[in-house]
Tab-separated table of C-alpha atoms in Angstrom:
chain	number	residue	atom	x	y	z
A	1	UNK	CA	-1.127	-25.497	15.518
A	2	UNK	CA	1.976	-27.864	15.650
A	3	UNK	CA	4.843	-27.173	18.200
A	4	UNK	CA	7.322	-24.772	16.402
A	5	UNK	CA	10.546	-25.045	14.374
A	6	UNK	CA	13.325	-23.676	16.209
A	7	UNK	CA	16.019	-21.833	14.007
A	8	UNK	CA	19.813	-20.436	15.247
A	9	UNK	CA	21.488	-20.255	12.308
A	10	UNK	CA	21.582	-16.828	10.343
A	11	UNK	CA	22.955	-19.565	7.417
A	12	UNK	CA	19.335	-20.970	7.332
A	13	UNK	CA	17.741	-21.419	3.996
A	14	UNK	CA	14.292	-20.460	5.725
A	15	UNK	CA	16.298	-17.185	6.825
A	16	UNK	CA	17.292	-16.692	3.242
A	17	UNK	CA	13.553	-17.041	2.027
A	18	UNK	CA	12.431	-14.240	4.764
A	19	UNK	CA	15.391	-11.840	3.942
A	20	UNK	CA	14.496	-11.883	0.469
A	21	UNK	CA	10.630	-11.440	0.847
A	22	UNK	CA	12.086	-8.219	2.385
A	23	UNK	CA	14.033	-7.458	-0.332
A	24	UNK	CA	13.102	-8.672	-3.689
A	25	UNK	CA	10.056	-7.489	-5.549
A	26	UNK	CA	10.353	-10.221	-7.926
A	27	UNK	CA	10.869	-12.699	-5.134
A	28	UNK	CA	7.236	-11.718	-3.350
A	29	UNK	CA	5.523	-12.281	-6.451
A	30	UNK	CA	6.943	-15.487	-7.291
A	31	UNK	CA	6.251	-16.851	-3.768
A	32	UNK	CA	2.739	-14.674	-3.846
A	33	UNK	CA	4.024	-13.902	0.200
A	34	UNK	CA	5.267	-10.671	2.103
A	35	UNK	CA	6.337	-9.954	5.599
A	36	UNK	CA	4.339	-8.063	8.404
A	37	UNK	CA	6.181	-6.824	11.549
A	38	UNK	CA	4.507	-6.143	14.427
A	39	UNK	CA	1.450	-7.816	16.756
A	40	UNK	CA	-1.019	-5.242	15.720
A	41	UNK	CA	-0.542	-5.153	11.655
A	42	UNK	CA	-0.501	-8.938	11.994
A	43	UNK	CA	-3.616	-9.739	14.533
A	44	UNK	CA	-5.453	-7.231	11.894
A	45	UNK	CA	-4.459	-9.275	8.986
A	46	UNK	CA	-4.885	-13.168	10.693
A	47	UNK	CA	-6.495	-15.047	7.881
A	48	UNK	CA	-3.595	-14.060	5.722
A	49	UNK	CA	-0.981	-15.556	7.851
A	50	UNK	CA	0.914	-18.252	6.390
A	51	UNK	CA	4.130	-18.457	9.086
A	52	UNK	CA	4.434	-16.727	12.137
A	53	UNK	CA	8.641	-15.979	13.553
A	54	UNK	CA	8.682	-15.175	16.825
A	55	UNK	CA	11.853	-14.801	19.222
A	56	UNK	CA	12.116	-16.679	22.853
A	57	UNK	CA	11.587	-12.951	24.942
A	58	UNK	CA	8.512	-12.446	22.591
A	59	UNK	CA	6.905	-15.957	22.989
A	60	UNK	CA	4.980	-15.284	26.395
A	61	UNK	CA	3.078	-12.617	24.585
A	62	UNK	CA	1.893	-14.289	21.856
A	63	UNK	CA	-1.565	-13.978	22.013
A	64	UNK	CA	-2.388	-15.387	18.023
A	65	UNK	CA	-0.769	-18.595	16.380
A	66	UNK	CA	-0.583	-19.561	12.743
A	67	UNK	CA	-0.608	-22.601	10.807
A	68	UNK	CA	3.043	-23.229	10.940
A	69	UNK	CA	5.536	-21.550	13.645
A	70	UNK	CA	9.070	-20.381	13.197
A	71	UNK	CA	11.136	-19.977	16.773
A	72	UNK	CA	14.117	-17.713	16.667
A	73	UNK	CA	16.763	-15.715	17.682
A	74	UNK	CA	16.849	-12.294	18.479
A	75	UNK	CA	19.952	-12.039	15.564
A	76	UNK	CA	18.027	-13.772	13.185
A	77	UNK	CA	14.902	-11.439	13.857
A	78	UNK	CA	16.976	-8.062	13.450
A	79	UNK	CA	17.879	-9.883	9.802
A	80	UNK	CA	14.706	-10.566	8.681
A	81	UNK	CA	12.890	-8.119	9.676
A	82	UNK	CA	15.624	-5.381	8.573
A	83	UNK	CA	15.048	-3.102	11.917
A	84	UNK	CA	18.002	-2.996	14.650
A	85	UNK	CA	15.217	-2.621	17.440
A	86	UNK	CA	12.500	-5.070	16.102
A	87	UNK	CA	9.251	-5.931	18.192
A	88	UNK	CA	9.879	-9.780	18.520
A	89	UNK	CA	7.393	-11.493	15.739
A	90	UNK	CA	7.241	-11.123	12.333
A	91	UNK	CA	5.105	-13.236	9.541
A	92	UNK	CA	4.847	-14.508	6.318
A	93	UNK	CA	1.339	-13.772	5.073
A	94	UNK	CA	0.052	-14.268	1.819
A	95	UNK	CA	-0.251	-11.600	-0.547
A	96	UNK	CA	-3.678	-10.802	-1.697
A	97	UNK	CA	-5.003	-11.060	-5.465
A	98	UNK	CA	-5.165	-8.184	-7.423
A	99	UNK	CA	-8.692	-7.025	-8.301
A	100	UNK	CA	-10.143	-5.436	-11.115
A	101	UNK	CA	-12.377	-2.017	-9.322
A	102	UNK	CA	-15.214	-2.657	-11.924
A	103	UNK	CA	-17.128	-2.657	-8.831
A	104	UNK	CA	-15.652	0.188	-7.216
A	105	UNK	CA	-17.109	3.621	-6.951
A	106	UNK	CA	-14.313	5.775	-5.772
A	107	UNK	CA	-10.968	5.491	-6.883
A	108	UNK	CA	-7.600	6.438	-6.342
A	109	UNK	CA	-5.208	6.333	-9.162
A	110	UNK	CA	-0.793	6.909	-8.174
A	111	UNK	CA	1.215	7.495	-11.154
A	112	UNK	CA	5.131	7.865	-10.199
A	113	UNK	CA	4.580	8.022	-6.434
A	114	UNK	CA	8.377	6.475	-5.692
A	115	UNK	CA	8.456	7.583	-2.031
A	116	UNK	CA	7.245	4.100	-0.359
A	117	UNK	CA	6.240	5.871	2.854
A	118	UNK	CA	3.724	8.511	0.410
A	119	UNK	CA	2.442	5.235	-0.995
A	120	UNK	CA	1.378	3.896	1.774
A	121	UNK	CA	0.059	6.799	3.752
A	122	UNK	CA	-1.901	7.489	0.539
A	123	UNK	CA	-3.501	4.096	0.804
A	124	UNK	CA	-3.939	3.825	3.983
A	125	UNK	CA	-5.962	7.771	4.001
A	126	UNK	CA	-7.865	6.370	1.032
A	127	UNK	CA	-9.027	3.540	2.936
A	128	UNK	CA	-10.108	5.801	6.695
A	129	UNK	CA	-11.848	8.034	4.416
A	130	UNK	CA	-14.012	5.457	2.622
A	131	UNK	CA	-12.352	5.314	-1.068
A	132	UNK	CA	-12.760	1.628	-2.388
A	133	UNK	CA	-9.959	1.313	-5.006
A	134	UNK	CA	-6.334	1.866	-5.528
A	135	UNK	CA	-5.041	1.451	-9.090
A	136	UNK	CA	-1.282	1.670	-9.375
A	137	UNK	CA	0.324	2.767	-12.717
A	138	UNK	CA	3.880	1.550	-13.368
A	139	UNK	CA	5.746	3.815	-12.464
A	140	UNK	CA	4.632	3.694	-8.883
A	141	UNK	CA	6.859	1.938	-6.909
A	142	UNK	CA	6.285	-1.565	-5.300
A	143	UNK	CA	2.881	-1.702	-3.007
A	144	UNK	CA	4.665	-4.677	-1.699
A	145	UNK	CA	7.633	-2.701	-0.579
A	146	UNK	CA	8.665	-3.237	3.380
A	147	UNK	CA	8.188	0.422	3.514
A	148	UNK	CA	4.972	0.751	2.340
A	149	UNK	CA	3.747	-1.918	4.049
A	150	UNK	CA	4.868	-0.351	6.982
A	151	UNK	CA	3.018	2.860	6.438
A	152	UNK	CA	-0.153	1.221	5.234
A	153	UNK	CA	-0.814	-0.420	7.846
A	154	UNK	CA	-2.944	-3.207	6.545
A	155	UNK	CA	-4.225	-1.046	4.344
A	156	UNK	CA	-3.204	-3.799	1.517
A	157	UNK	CA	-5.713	-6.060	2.720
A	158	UNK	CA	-8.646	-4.422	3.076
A	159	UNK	CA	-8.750	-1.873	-0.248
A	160	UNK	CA	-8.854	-3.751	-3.438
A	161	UNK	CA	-5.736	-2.775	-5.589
A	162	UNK	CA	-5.298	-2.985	-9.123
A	163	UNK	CA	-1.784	-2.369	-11.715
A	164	UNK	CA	-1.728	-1.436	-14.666
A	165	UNK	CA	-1.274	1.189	-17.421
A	166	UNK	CA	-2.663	4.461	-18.329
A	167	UNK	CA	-4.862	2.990	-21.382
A	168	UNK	CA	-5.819	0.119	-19.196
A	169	UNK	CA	-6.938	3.408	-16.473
A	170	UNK	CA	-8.855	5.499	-19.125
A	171	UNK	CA	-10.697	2.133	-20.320
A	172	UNK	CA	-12.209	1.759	-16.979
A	173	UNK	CA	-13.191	5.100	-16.500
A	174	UNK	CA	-14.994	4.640	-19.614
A	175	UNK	CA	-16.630	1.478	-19.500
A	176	UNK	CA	-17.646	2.088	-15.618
A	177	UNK	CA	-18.845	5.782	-16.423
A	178	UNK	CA	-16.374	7.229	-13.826
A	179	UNK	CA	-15.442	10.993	-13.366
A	180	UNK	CA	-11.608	11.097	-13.581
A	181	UNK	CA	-9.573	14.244	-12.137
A	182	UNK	CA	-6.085	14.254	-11.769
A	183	UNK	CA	-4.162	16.582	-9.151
A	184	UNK	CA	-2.397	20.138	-10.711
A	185	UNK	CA	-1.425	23.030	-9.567
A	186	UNK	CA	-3.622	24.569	-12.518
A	187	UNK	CA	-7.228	22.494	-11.723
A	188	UNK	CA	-10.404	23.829	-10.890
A	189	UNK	CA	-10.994	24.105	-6.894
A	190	UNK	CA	-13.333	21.002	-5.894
A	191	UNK	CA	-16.137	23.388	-4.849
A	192	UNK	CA	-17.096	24.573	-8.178
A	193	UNK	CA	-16.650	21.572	-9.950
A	194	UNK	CA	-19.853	19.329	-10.340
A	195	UNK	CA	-18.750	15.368	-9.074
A	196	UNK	CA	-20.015	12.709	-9.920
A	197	UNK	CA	-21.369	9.416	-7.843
A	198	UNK	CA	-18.216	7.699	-9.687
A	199	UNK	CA	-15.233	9.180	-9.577
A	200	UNK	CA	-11.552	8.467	-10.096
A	201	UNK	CA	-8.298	10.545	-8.772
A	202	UNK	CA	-5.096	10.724	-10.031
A	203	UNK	CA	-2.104	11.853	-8.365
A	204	UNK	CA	1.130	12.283	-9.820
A	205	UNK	CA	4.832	12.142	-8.840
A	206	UNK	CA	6.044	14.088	-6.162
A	207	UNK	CA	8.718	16.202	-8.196
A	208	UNK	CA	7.436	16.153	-11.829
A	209	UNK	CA	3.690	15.784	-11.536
A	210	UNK	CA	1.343	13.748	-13.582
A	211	UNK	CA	2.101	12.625	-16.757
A	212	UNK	CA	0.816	14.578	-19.647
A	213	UNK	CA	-1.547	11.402	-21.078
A	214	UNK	CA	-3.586	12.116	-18.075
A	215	UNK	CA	-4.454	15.276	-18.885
A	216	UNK	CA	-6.244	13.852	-22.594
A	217	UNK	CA	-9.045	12.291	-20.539
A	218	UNK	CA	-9.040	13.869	-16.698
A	219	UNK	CA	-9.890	17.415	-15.632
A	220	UNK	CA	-7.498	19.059	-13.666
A	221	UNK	CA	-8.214	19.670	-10.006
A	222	UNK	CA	-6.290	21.811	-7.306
A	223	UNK	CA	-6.134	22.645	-3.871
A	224	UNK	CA	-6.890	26.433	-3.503
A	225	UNK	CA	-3.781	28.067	-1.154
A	226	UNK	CA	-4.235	31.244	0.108
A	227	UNK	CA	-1.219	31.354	1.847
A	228	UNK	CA	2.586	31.753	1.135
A	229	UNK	CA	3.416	28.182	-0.105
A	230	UNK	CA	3.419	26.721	-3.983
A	231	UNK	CA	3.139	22.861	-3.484
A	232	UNK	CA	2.178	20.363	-0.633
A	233	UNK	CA	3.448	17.010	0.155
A	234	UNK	CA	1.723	14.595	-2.434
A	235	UNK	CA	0.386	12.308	0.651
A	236	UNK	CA	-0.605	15.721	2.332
A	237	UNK	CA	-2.523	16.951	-0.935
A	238	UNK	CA	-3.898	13.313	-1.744
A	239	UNK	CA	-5.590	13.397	1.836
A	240	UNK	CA	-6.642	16.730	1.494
A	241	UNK	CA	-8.668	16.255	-2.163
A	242	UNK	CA	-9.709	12.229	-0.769
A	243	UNK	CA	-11.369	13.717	1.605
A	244	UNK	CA	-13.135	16.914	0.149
A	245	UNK	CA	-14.370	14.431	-2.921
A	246	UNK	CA	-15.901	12.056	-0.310
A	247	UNK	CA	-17.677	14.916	0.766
């Protein structure tokens, strides 16, 4: 570790780079980086860590250091890090590769999910309850997304994700033999369908549902409800079907 780079100006172009990791999609994926808040989402995610910004009442703390340091203000940290009561350290860690699940045996497929915070509460269920994949269909929005980071917590980097489109989805269900269900309110309860050891789940957007090319190669699965209520959440349903298909 070298001594750190101390920073006061919000004018900084090392400011501007952070600010638009943040912010810009396009940005993270150029730069292959994202930003983690917090000591515990970062200590969980170490070998990732690229930069580490820290602020002068956080420094005593710091119990983890990084390949190159970044000192700053307490002005400079509410800017980058986008929160008016931040926790003190923030870093720039790398973002990891996309994978291709040929080697995964349970699945979870998002089409339309735009709420970050579903996203990543999805992800990060899928993940407690054992699933091994997360394939993201455009329409999702950005797994990269402060928000969904946020939610995941660290989710990213320990479930291999995948992007792509529904043709791309229905190719590896095929050619890896996998059981694909999608969520709707007209499926089959889990409990009298026969699963598979492969399996992939779809869920679709929170207002409109899944869209209709799903339903050419996935059977329909629902949530029996007894009681007086049509719908659930999607990240409430998702965790509700993730776990009875891990069953």
């Amino acid at each position: 570790m070298t001594d750190p780079h101390f920073i006061t100006s919000l004018q900084h172009p090392f400011v501007k780079h952070l600010v638009k990791l943040r912010q810009e999609s396009r940005y993270r994926y150029e730069q292959k980086s994202l930003i983690l808040e917090g000591s515990k989402p970062i200590q969980e995610v170490l070998p990732f860590v690229k930069k580490l910004i820290y602020t002068s009442a956080y420094a005593p703390y710091l119990e983890f250091h990084a390949p190159e340091e970044w000192h700053i203000t307490e002005s400079i940290m509410k800017k980058v890090s986008g929160n008016s009561t931040p926790e003190g350290v923030i870093a720039e860690v790398q973002m990891p590769p996309f994978a291709s699940l040929k080697q995964s045996r349970s699945i979870l497929a998002l089409d339309g999910i735009s709420d970050p915070g579903n996203l990543g509460t999805l992800m990060r269920t899928a993940l407690a309850l054992g699933w091994d994949g997360i394939y993201l269909l455009p329409t999702s929005c950005d797994p990269y997304n402060e928000k969904v980071l946020r939610s995941a917590r660290g989710a990213h980097f320990k479930i291999p994700l995948r992007r792509g489109n529904i043709n791309e989805l229905r190719q590896l269900a095929q050619q890896g033999n996998f059981q694909t269900l999608v969520a709707d309110i007209k499926g089959e309860a889990p409990e009298k369908m026969r699963l598979g050891s492969r399996k992939i789940l779809v869920l679709g957007n929170e207002a409109h549902g899944p869209s209709p090319d799903l339903f050419e190669f996935c059977s329909p699965i629902t949530i029996p409800m007894p009681g007086e209520m049509e719908s659930l959440n999607v990240a409430v349903a998702g965790g509700i079907l993730l776990y009875l298909l891990k069953k």
